Short mmCIF file of C-alpha atoms in Angstrom, two decimals:
data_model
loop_
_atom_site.label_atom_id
_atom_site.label_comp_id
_atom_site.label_asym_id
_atom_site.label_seq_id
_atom_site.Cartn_x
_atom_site.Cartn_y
_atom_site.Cartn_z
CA UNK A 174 0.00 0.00 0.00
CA UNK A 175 1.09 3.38 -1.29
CA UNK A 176 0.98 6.79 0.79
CA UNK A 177 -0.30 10.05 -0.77
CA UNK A 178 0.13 13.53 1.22
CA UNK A 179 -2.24 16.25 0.76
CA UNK A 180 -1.96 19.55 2.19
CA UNK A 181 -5.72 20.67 2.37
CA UNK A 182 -8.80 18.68 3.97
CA UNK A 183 -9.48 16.36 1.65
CA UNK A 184 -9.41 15.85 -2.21
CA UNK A 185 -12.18 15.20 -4.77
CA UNK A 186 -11.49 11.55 -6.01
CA UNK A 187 -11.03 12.34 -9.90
CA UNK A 188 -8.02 14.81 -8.98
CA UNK A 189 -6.55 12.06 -6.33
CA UNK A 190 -6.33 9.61 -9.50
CA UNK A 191 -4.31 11.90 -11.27
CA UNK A 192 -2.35 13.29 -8.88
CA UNK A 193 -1.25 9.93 -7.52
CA UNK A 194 -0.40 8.72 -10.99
CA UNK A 195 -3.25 6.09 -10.41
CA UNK A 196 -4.24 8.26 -13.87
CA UNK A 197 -2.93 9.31 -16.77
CA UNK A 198 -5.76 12.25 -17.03
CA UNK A 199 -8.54 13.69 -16.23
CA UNK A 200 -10.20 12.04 -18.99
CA UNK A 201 -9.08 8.62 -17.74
CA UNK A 202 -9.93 9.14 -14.02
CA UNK A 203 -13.43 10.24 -15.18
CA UNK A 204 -14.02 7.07 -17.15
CA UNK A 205 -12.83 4.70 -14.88
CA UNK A 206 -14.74 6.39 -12.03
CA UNK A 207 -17.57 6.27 -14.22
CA UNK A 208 -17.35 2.45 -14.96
CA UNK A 209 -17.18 1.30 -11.94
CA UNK A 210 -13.69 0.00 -11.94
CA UNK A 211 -12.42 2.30 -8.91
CA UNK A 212 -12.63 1.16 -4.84
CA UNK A 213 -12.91 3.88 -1.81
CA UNK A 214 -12.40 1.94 1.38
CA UNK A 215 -13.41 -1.27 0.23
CA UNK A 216 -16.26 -0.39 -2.09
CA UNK A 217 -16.97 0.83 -5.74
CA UNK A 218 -17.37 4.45 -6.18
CA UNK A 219 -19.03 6.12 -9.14
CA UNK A 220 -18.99 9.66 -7.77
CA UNK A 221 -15.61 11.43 -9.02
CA UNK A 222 -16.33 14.45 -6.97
CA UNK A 223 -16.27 12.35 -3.73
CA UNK A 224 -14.39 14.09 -0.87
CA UNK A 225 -11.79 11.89 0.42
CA UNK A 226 -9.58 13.09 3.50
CA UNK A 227 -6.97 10.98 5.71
CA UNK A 228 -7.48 7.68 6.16
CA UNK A 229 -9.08 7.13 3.16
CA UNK A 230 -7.90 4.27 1.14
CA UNK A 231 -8.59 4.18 -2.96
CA UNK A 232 -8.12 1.38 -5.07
CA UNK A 233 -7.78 0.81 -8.87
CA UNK A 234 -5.59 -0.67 -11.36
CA UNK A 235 -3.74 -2.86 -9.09
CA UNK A 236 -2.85 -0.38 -6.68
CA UNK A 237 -3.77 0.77 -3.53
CA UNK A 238 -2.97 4.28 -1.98
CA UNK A 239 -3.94 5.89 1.39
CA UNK A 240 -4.20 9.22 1.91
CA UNK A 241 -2.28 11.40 4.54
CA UNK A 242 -2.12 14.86 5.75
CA UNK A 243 1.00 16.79 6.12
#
């Protein structure tokens, strides 16, 4: 399991996908978000604008990151 820092209180899931290189684009993270194909602590999301903050765990293509605060 991968960490990713983030310096506000939380991050909408479409820009954590890009920003932890979990996607290539925005494009991408929109599509797989839409599909189905992403996790958010343990279950599929379909919302891209989902808040996540720390503690949050997201899932996709193999990997799976957690996200901290600094």
């Amino acid at each position: 399991m991968e960490s990713v820092a983030i310096k506000t209180e939380y991050i909408k899931l479409d820009a954590l996908l890009k920003f932890a290189a979990l996607a290539a684009s925005g494009g991408e993270a929109k599509t797989v978000v839409a599909e189905g194909l992403v996790k958010v602590n343990g279950e599929v999301c379909t919302m891209r604008g989902k808040k996540l903050r720390a503690g949050d765990t997201v899932t996709y293509g193999g990997r799976t990151v957690v996200i901290e605060t600094l």
